[in-house]
Tab-separated table of C-alpha atoms in Angstrom:
chain	number	residue	atom	x	y	z
H	1	MET	CA	67.639	135.376	60.790
H	2	GLY	CA	68.478	131.488	61.101
H	3	ARG	CA	67.487	129.560	63.896
H	4	GLN	CA	69.595	130.076	67.167
H	5	GLU	CA	71.196	126.881	68.650
H	6	GLN	CA	69.870	126.187	72.129
H	7	HIS	CA	72.107	125.616	75.133
H	8	PRO	CA	71.153	124.065	78.493
H	9	PRO	CA	71.501	126.401	81.280
H	10	PRO	CA	74.960	125.986	83.095
H	11	ASP	CA	73.515	124.301	85.897
H	12	ARG	CA	71.867	121.665	83.632
H	13	ALA	CA	74.847	121.320	81.596
H	14	ALA	CA	75.136	117.989	79.816
H	15	THR	CA	77.487	115.165	81.384
H	16	SER	CA	77.921	111.331	80.584
H	17	LEU	CA	79.208	110.068	83.909
H	18	ALA	CA	76.624	109.186	87.158
H	19	PRO	CA	77.635	110.603	90.276
H	20	ASP	CA	78.437	107.370	91.731
H	21	VAL	CA	81.465	107.225	89.274
H	22	THR	CA	82.968	110.276	90.790
H	23	ALA	CA	82.314	109.069	94.355
H	24	ALA	CA	83.990	105.898	93.656
H	25	ILE	CA	87.100	107.405	92.440
H	26	GLY	CA	87.254	109.881	95.266
H	27	ALA	CA	86.821	106.703	97.787
H	28	SER	CA	89.670	104.866	95.744
H	29	LEU	CA	92.239	107.849	96.316
H	30	ALA	CA	91.266	108.594	99.793
H	31	ASP	CA	94.349	106.803	101.197
H	32	VAL	CA	96.477	108.586	98.692
H	33	ASP	CA	94.850	112.387	99.683
H	34	ALA	CA	95.663	111.353	103.515
H	35	ASP	CA	99.066	110.402	102.651
H	36	LEU	CA	99.781	113.319	100.505
H	37	ALA	CA	98.724	115.907	103.242
H	38	ARG	CA	100.576	113.905	105.839
H	39	ARG	CA	103.904	113.494	103.936
H	40	TYR	CA	103.998	117.030	102.167
H	41	PRO	CA	102.214	119.776	103.947
H	42	GLY	CA	104.069	122.319	101.712
H	43	ASP	CA	107.341	124.635	102.197
H	44	PRO	CA	108.395	125.717	105.693
H	45	THR	CA	105.954	128.551	106.647
H	46	THR	CA	108.608	130.452	109.184
H	47	ARG	CA	111.898	131.941	108.645
H	48	GLN	CA	114.692	130.177	107.863
H	49	PRO	CA	118.130	131.474	108.961
H	50	VAL	CA	120.497	132.336	106.239
H	51	HIS	CA	123.439	130.491	107.983
H	52	THR	CA	124.387	128.483	111.156
H	53	VAL	CA	127.342	129.491	113.102
H	54	TYR	CA	129.549	126.471	114.325
H	55	VAL	CA	131.155	126.865	117.658
H	56	PRO	CA	132.879	124.187	119.752
H	57	ALA	CA	131.290	123.863	123.250
H	58	HIS	CA	134.636	124.558	125.132
H	59	ARG	CA	134.935	127.805	123.229
H	60	LEU	CA	131.580	129.124	124.039
H	61	ALA	CA	131.357	132.410	125.667
H	62	PRO	CA	128.599	134.642	126.980
H	63	ASP	CA	129.315	137.119	124.139
H	64	THR	CA	130.150	134.758	121.264
H	65	PRO	CA	127.626	136.151	118.894
H	66	ARG	CA	128.845	139.642	119.462
H	67	ALA	CA	132.317	138.956	119.602
H	68	TRP	CA	132.023	137.317	115.966
H	69	GLY	CA	130.249	140.479	114.802
H	70	ALA	CA	133.250	142.660	116.389
H	71	ASP	CA	135.893	140.506	114.777
H	72	ALA	CA	133.994	140.462	111.375
H	73	LEU	CA	133.679	144.289	111.509
H	74	ALA	CA	137.388	144.638	112.413
H	75	LEU	CA	138.473	142.512	109.517
H	76	LEU	CA	136.244	144.855	107.285
H	77	ALA	CA	138.217	147.778	108.525
H	78	ALA	CA	141.484	146.162	107.768
H	79	HIS	CA	140.960	144.580	104.707
H	80	ALA	CA	138.225	146.230	103.049
H	81	PRO	CA	137.489	149.672	104.629
H	82	ASP	CA	134.602	151.115	102.559
H	83	ALA	CA	132.092	150.326	100.304
H	84	THR	CA	133.977	150.673	97.235
H	85	ALA	CA	136.869	148.600	98.216
H	86	PHE	CA	134.583	145.541	99.584
H	87	GLY	CA	132.067	146.016	96.342
H	88	GLY	CA	135.031	145.785	94.060
H	89	LEU	CA	136.518	142.794	95.671
H	90	ILE	CA	133.454	140.661	95.355
H	91	GLY	CA	132.251	142.227	92.023
H	92	LEU	CA	129.329	144.452	93.213
H	93	PRO	CA	128.871	147.475	90.744
H	94	GLU	CA	127.882	150.963	92.029
H	95	PRO	CA	125.210	151.703	93.882
H	96	LEU	CA	124.525	147.994	94.701
H	97	ALA	CA	127.872	147.907	96.818
H	98	THR	CA	127.040	150.902	98.694
H	99	ALA	CA	123.602	149.529	99.618
H	100	VAL	CA	125.104	146.125	100.454
H	101	HIS	CA	127.650	147.422	102.389
H	102	GLY	CA	125.743	149.695	104.900
H	103	ARG	CA	123.474	146.553	105.558
H	104	VAL	CA	126.283	144.331	106.044
H	105	VAL	CA	127.842	146.701	108.579
H	106	ASP	CA	124.537	147.287	110.145
H	107	LYS	CA	123.920	143.574	110.425
H	108	LEU	CA	127.078	142.655	112.043
H	109	ALA	CA	126.549	145.301	114.680
H	110	ARG	CA	123.100	144.348	115.380
H	111	GLU	CA	122.442	140.713	114.579
H	112	PRO	CA	125.798	139.049	113.542
H	113	VAL	CA	124.764	135.564	114.002
H	114	GLU	CA	121.225	134.201	112.887
H	115	ASP	CA	121.599	130.623	114.187
H	116	LEU	CA	124.205	129.483	116.610
H	117	ARG	CA	124.878	125.821	117.160
H	118	ILE	CA	127.006	124.698	120.045
H	119	ASP	CA	128.955	121.672	118.930
H	120	PHE	CA	129.488	118.488	121.074
H	121	GLU	CA	130.739	116.495	118.239
H	122	ASP	CA	133.865	116.701	115.869
H	123	GLY	CA	134.779	120.393	116.898
H	124	TYR	CA	134.551	119.257	120.675
H	125	GLY	CA	135.872	115.666	120.586
H	126	HIS	CA	136.088	112.986	123.173
H	127	ARG	CA	136.654	114.370	126.698
H	128	PRO	CA	136.125	112.854	129.962
H	129	ASP	CA	132.288	112.473	130.945
H	130	ALA	CA	132.597	114.998	133.845
H	131	GLU	CA	133.868	117.550	131.592
H	132	GLU	CA	131.349	117.061	129.000
H	133	ASP	CA	128.621	117.059	131.470
H	134	ALA	CA	129.879	120.330	132.715
H	135	ALA	CA	130.012	121.860	129.572
H	136	ALA	CA	126.343	120.714	128.436
H	137	THR	CA	124.850	122.484	131.643
H	138	ARG	CA	127.100	125.381	131.141
H	139	ALA	CA	125.954	125.801	127.568
H	140	ALA	CA	122.300	125.439	128.609
H	141	ARG	CA	122.902	128.240	131.344
H	142	LEU	CA	124.836	130.508	128.864
H	143	VAL	CA	121.676	129.982	126.253
H	144	ALA	CA	119.126	130.535	129.037
H	145	GLU	CA	120.865	133.794	130.017
H	146	ALA	CA	121.138	135.076	126.570
H	147	VAL	CA	117.417	134.434	125.759
H	148	ALA	CA	116.489	136.108	128.994
H	149	ASP	CA	118.413	139.181	128.428
H	150	GLY	CA	117.457	139.414	124.763
H	151	THR	CA	121.004	138.758	123.310
H	152	ALA	CA	120.639	135.306	122.148
H	153	PRO	CA	120.583	134.836	118.129
H	154	PRO	CA	116.985	134.059	116.729
H	155	PHE	CA	117.898	130.403	116.622
H	156	VAL	CA	120.093	128.334	119.037
H	157	GLY	CA	120.968	124.769	119.865
H	158	ILE	CA	123.378	121.878	119.955
H	159	ARG	CA	124.946	119.639	117.820
H	160	MET	CA	125.082	116.390	119.871
H	161	LYS	CA	127.065	113.405	119.190
H	162	CYS	CA	125.719	110.791	116.893
H	163	LEU	CA	123.632	107.630	117.550
H	164	GLU	CA	126.372	105.343	116.638
H	165	ALA	CA	127.185	102.654	119.108
H	166	PRO	CA	130.492	104.025	120.248
H	167	VAL	CA	129.156	107.593	121.045
H	168	ARG	CA	125.210	106.975	121.581
H	169	ASP	CA	125.122	106.840	125.265
H	170	ARG	CA	127.160	109.774	125.535
H	171	GLY	CA	125.199	111.754	122.936
H	172	ILE	CA	121.930	111.029	124.651
H	173	ARG	CA	123.158	112.019	127.968
H	174	THR	CA	124.665	115.464	126.757
H	175	LEU	CA	121.302	116.257	125.066
H	176	ASP	CA	119.263	115.092	128.421
H	177	LEU	CA	121.589	117.512	130.490
H	178	PHE	CA	121.327	120.349	127.875
H	179	LEU	CA	117.434	120.420	127.752
H	180	THR	CA	117.130	119.413	131.367
H	181	ALA	CA	119.083	122.555	132.380
H	182	LEU	CA	117.419	124.549	129.829
H	183	LEU	CA	113.943	123.659	131.215
H	184	ALA	CA	115.217	124.528	134.679
H	185	ALA	CA	115.680	128.297	133.865
H	186	GLY	CA	112.322	128.603	131.982
H	187	PRO	CA	110.367	127.424	128.953
H	188	LEU	CA	112.196	126.037	125.870
H	189	PRO	CA	113.513	128.911	123.429
H	190	ALA	CA	111.206	129.220	120.356
H	191	GLY	CA	114.279	129.057	118.011
H	192	LEU	CA	115.727	125.809	119.667
H	193	ARG	CA	117.568	123.670	117.423
H	194	VAL	CA	119.036	120.114	117.864
H	195	THR	CA	121.228	118.616	115.051
H	196	LEU	CA	122.140	114.987	114.875
H	197	PRO	CA	124.842	114.188	112.783
H	198	LYS	CA	126.266	111.428	111.052
H	199	VAL	CA	123.022	109.800	110.116
H	200	GLY	CA	122.889	106.865	107.700
H	201	TYR	CA	119.960	104.816	108.581
H	202	ALA	CA	116.030	105.701	108.913
H	203	ARG	CA	116.049	103.734	112.101
H	204	GLN	CA	118.454	106.188	113.742
H	205	VAL	CA	116.042	109.039	112.864
H	206	ALA	CA	113.234	106.973	114.264
H	207	ALA	CA	115.352	106.513	117.335
H	208	MET	CA	115.743	110.150	117.621
H	209	ALA	CA	112.350	110.891	117.137
H	210	ALA	CA	111.577	108.212	119.832
H	211	LEU	CA	114.057	109.864	122.151
H	212	CYS	CA	112.569	113.522	121.843
H	213	GLY	CA	109.081	111.917	122.712
H	214	ALA	CA	110.623	110.024	125.577
H	215	PHE	CA	112.043	113.423	126.820
H	216	GLU	CA	108.873	114.968	126.399
H	217	ARG	CA	106.986	112.613	128.456
H	218	ALA	CA	109.371	112.830	131.231
H	219	ALA	CA	109.579	116.708	131.121
H	220	ARG	CA	105.821	116.892	130.704
H	221	LEU	CA	106.180	118.693	127.618
H	222	PRO	CA	103.296	118.780	124.852
H	223	SER	CA	104.045	115.969	122.350
H	224	GLY	CA	105.917	117.454	119.398
H	225	THR	CA	107.588	120.172	121.214
H	226	LEU	CA	111.039	118.626	120.408
H	227	THR	CA	112.524	118.698	116.726
H	228	PHE	CA	115.749	118.198	115.315
H	229	GLU	CA	117.781	118.644	111.916
H	230	ILE	CA	119.792	115.811	110.201
H	231	GLN	CA	123.235	116.298	108.922
H	232	ILE	CA	123.725	114.656	105.888
H	233	GLU	CA	127.272	113.458	105.953
H	234	THR	CA	127.560	109.814	105.091
H	235	THR	CA	127.043	108.379	101.797
H	236	GLN	CA	124.343	105.778	103.219
H	237	ALA	CA	122.213	108.843	103.822
H	238	ILE	CA	121.898	109.450	100.059
H	239	LEU	CA	122.093	105.949	98.889
H	240	GLY	CA	121.438	103.005	100.868
H	241	ALA	CA	122.624	99.357	100.266
H	242	ASP	CA	119.280	98.442	99.006
H	243	GLY	CA	119.601	101.119	96.162
H	244	ARG	CA	117.094	103.543	97.711
H	245	ALA	CA	117.366	107.026	98.594
H	246	THR	CA	117.615	106.806	102.207
H	247	VAL	CA	117.288	110.699	102.841
H	248	ALA	CA	113.571	110.489	101.958
H	249	ARG	CA	112.851	107.618	104.324
H	250	MET	CA	114.701	109.595	106.983
H	251	ILE	CA	112.144	112.570	106.592
H	252	ASP	CA	109.545	109.922	106.728
H	253	ALA	CA	111.009	107.915	110.161
H	254	ALA	CA	110.870	111.211	111.806
H	255	ASP	CA	107.234	111.314	112.097
H	256	GLY	CA	107.087	115.171	111.667
H	257	ARG	CA	109.868	115.999	113.840
H	258	VAL	CA	112.493	116.816	111.163
H	259	THR	CA	112.867	120.726	110.735
H	260	GLY	CA	116.133	120.598	108.523
H	261	LEU	CA	118.857	118.491	106.374
H	262	HIS	CA	122.339	120.031	106.736
H	263	TYR	CA	125.072	118.934	104.214
H	264	GLY	CA	128.369	118.167	105.852
H	265	THR	CA	131.033	119.194	103.353
H	266	PHE	CA	134.025	117.215	104.721
H	267	ASP	CA	132.674	114.072	105.959
H	268	TYR	CA	130.880	113.179	102.971
H	269	SER	CA	133.493	114.372	100.589
H	270	ALA	CA	135.887	112.170	102.476
H	271	ALA	CA	133.568	109.010	102.479
H	272	CYS	CA	133.581	109.582	98.819
H	273	ARG	CA	137.326	109.442	98.720
H	274	ILE	CA	137.714	112.863	97.313
H	275	SER	CA	141.305	114.345	98.069
H	276	ALA	CA	141.775	117.117	100.684
H	277	ALA	CA	142.369	119.742	98.085
H	278	HIS	CA	139.088	119.195	96.819
H	279	GLN	CA	136.619	118.921	99.293
H	280	ALA	CA	134.397	121.659	98.829
H	281	PRO	CA	130.508	122.562	98.623
H	282	ASP	CA	130.719	122.928	94.641
H	283	HIS	CA	132.142	119.634	93.895
H	284	PRO	CA	130.224	117.332	91.588
H	285	ALA	CA	129.740	114.965	94.496
H	286	ALA	CA	128.437	117.493	96.989
H	287	ASP	CA	126.061	118.897	94.075
H	288	HIS	CA	124.633	115.360	93.718
H	289	ALA	CA	124.090	114.793	97.424
H	290	LYS	CA	122.384	118.190	97.785
H	291	ALA	CA	120.238	117.662	94.735
H	292	VAL	CA	119.106	114.529	96.412
H	293	MET	CA	118.294	116.357	99.587
H	294	GLN	CA	116.514	118.987	97.775
H	295	VAL	CA	114.123	116.710	95.931
H	296	ALA	CA	113.380	114.557	99.156
H	297	ALA	CA	112.652	117.655	101.003
H	298	ALA	CA	110.503	119.469	98.469
H	299	GLY	CA	107.103	119.983	99.824
H	300	THR	CA	107.892	118.111	103.244
H	301	GLY	CA	108.284	121.330	105.263
H	302	VAL	CA	111.921	120.254	105.869
H	303	ALA	CA	114.537	123.105	105.112
H	304	LEU	CA	117.772	122.502	103.436
H	305	SER	CA	121.322	123.803	104.257
H	306	ASP	CA	124.477	123.882	102.553
H	307	GLY	CA	127.646	123.039	104.115
H	308	SER	CA	130.695	125.043	104.789
H	309	THR	CA	134.372	125.937	103.506
H	310	ASN	CA	137.407	125.494	105.270
H	311	VAL	CA	138.992	128.413	103.647
H	312	LEU	CA	139.374	131.003	106.303
H	313	PRO	CA	139.886	134.708	105.817
H	314	THR	CA	142.968	135.002	107.912
H	315	GLY	CA	146.685	136.221	107.452
H	316	PRO	CA	147.682	138.827	105.109
H	317	THR	CA	145.213	141.132	102.925
H	318	ALA	CA	145.870	139.057	99.700
H	319	ARG	CA	144.851	135.642	101.625
H	320	VAL	CA	141.744	137.398	103.231
H	321	HIS	CA	140.755	138.680	99.776
H	322	ARG	CA	141.215	135.369	98.196
H	323	ALA	CA	139.014	133.553	101.108
H	324	TRP	CA	136.449	136.138	100.673
H	325	ARG	CA	136.008	135.869	97.010
H	326	ILE	CA	135.713	132.002	97.526
H	327	HIS	CA	132.950	132.089	100.235
H	328	HIS	CA	131.197	134.813	98.447
H	329	GLY	CA	130.995	132.753	95.250
H	330	LEU	CA	130.149	129.729	97.144
H	331	VAL	CA	127.310	131.476	98.945
H	332	ARG	CA	125.874	133.104	95.607
H	333	ARG	CA	126.080	129.763	93.828
H	334	ALA	CA	124.090	128.247	96.817
H	335	LEU	CA	121.311	130.803	96.919
H	336	VAL	CA	120.808	130.613	93.002
H	337	ARG	CA	120.586	126.523	93.223
H	338	GLY	CA	117.755	127.013	96.106
H	339	TYR	CA	119.982	126.339	99.383
H	340	HIS	CA	118.841	129.445	101.365
H	341	GLN	CA	121.037	128.584	104.445
H	342	GLY	CA	124.885	127.440	104.856
H	343	TRP	CA	127.552	126.728	107.642
H	344	ASP	CA	129.896	129.642	108.436
H	345	MET	CA	133.047	128.251	110.561
H	346	HIS	CA	134.973	131.850	111.063
H	347	PRO	CA	133.914	135.299	111.947
H	348	GLY	CA	135.432	136.340	108.655
H	349	HIS	CA	132.734	134.461	106.833
H	350	LEU	CA	130.061	136.910	108.043
H	351	PRO	CA	130.856	139.681	105.775
H	352	THR	CA	130.654	137.812	102.532
H	353	ARG	CA	127.814	135.750	103.803
H	354	TYR	CA	125.518	138.689	104.156
H	355	ALA	CA	127.134	140.463	101.195
H	356	ALA	CA	126.090	137.524	98.967
H	357	VAL	CA	122.644	137.340	100.670
H	358	TYR	CA	121.923	140.794	100.579
H	359	ALA	CA	122.971	141.412	96.884
H	360	PHE	CA	121.123	138.268	95.792
H	361	TYR	CA	117.617	139.794	97.265
H	362	ARG	CA	118.166	143.442	96.366
H	363	GLU	CA	119.170	142.697	92.646
H	364	GLY	CA	116.138	140.525	92.478
H	365	LEU	CA	113.616	142.686	94.046
H	366	PRO	CA	112.436	144.578	91.257
H	367	ASP	CA	111.429	141.745	88.999
H	368	ALA	CA	110.229	139.830	91.707
H	369	ALA	CA	108.027	142.619	93.003
H	370	SER	CA	106.703	143.725	89.411
H	371	ARG	CA	106.077	139.884	88.607
H	372	LEU	CA	104.230	139.328	91.869
H	373	ALA	CA	102.097	142.765	91.365
H	374	ALA	CA	101.149	141.503	88.084
H	375	TYR	CA	100.093	137.980	89.055
H	376	ALA	CA	97.926	139.632	91.972
H	377	ALA	CA	96.180	141.629	89.519
H	378	GLY	CA	95.648	138.980	86.739
H	379	ALA	CA	98.246	140.668	84.467
H	380	THR	CA	101.528	139.859	83.240
H	381	GLY	CA	104.641	141.212	84.658
H	382	GLY	CA	107.517	141.886	82.062
H	383	GLY	CA	105.902	139.669	79.397
H	384	VAL	CA	105.849	136.766	81.865
H	385	LEU	CA	102.694	134.632	83.015
H	386	ASP	CA	103.300	133.289	86.221
H	387	GLU	CA	101.428	130.419	87.781
H	388	PRO	CA	100.495	129.833	91.278
H	389	ALA	CA	103.445	127.916	92.061
H	390	THR	CA	106.004	130.467	90.763
H	391	ALA	CA	103.787	133.164	92.761
H	392	ARG	CA	104.757	131.202	95.686
H	393	ALA	CA	108.284	131.287	95.055
H	394	LEU	CA	108.188	135.012	94.142
H	395	GLY	CA	106.243	135.897	97.398
H	396	GLY	CA	108.776	133.493	99.448
H	397	PHE	CA	111.913	135.215	97.949
H	398	LEU	CA	110.569	138.614	99.199
H	399	LEU	CA	109.879	137.420	102.480
H	400	ARG	CA	113.158	135.540	102.855
H	401	GLY	CA	114.954	139.043	102.077
H	402	LEU	CA	112.820	140.771	104.546
H	403	ASP	CA	113.602	138.196	107.347
H	404	CYS	CA	117.356	138.468	106.854
H	405	GLY	CA	117.369	142.512	106.578
H	406	ALA	CA	118.183	142.492	102.905
H	407	LEU	CA	114.872	144.087	102.067
H	408	ASP	CA	112.762	146.793	103.927
H	409	ARG	CA	108.919	146.458	104.248
H	410	ASP	CA	108.096	149.929	102.685
H	411	GLU	CA	109.993	149.390	99.519
H	412	VAL	CA	108.475	145.831	99.335
H	413	THR	CA	105.039	146.951	100.006
H	414	ARG	CA	105.590	149.977	97.598
H	415	LEU	CA	106.860	147.998	94.723
H	416	THR	CA	104.487	145.020	94.854
H	417	GLY	CA	101.226	147.424	96.157
H	418	LEU	CA	100.604	144.390	98.335
H	419	ASP	CA	100.740	144.192	102.253
H	420	LEU	CA	102.705	141.597	103.651
H	421	HIS	CA	99.990	139.648	104.770
H	422	ARG	CA	99.031	139.273	101.061
H	423	ILE	CA	102.391	138.748	100.167
H	424	ALA	CA	102.671	135.872	102.827
H	425	GLY	CA	99.182	134.537	101.723
H	426	LEU	CA	100.481	134.032	98.369
H	427	ALA	CA	103.910	132.594	99.458
H	428	GLY	CA	101.697	130.130	101.684
H	429	ARG	CA	103.707	131.149	104.933
H	430	GLY	CA	103.394	133.534	107.763
H	431	ALA	CA	104.412	137.450	107.473
H	432	PRO	CA	107.757	138.263	108.615
H	433	GLY	CA	107.884	139.445	112.382
H	434	ARG	CA	110.741	142.306	111.680
């Protein structure tokens, strides 16, 4: 036999670089490491609602969420009374139509609104100061009562007026009144949301962050308690006068307080001089704005929300059906593009919101579950070799489906062979509470 080649033991493998070279490279990138950790902590780690329901403050009632659910169920009964009719209308085959219809009906009765935004901006308009003062404190009282009796949506809050000069003082006062009255009734709700509209400059976001900090100090709240969403509805929010993408600078200016970016369909479309008949979430101008938002928010922990449609399911059956098909298509389109939330303007939007969401997750469940199971086992699922980033996406898909009620714990754990904590670990977020 020939002479065997000698190899050094693994712990004494030959290298050429001195240890101080590695140390020097690490030292040179220390500030980059810190910057990455600060700016890009990862995707959101908690539940994101599938929609935001927009209700002008003067129309808010103690039973608003329940009333929206009842109105949505009444529309279904009148215009698509069973699973076959509803599924055929929006293109769902059997047995998916039956499964989705049953879950939609249950959702509308149990939790019709996931995120309620009480509007003090465009939907409320300009009113006497005394009237808006009273509306702000009344909104806080109704929210506090709903939280106390368990009827509040998982997420609830206000859209204040913007920080532009003509309405700045009014917007700050309304926020102050609302938060002060809410605190007087008890701790701030865990799902509290504040939306800042018509933002065009990063300095406005920095000012909002400073305002939150000032309120925390005045109310003796822990620093970082208050967060807010930015509504992207000005062209300056996407592309500034200096030619840079403003939205990325806005996230940075918030110093960790921004939780979401919400696209404003109609203000943004109008600013781009798009005619009223073509102002919609699927217009190319909207797609461009949301693509910029999506890239700017990626990895920051800031969630993304699509805008709304103003085509309402009202009137005769033919018009209701047309509106439902339009809305269902827009929601489905948004989900495919990675926008997991959107705005709903009318109770009639709820059936097609949940139908599109539930069908999306139920259709994708078998493939997502088998691929995640294969990844966890170190194998391939359906001939697909997935990487860690895709495993995070697969886990996130399943958890979002669980969050909204599209999927059940038992079927997810059975199909994946993994418990929810393992799935959450692969997704890089916490397990769902339901």
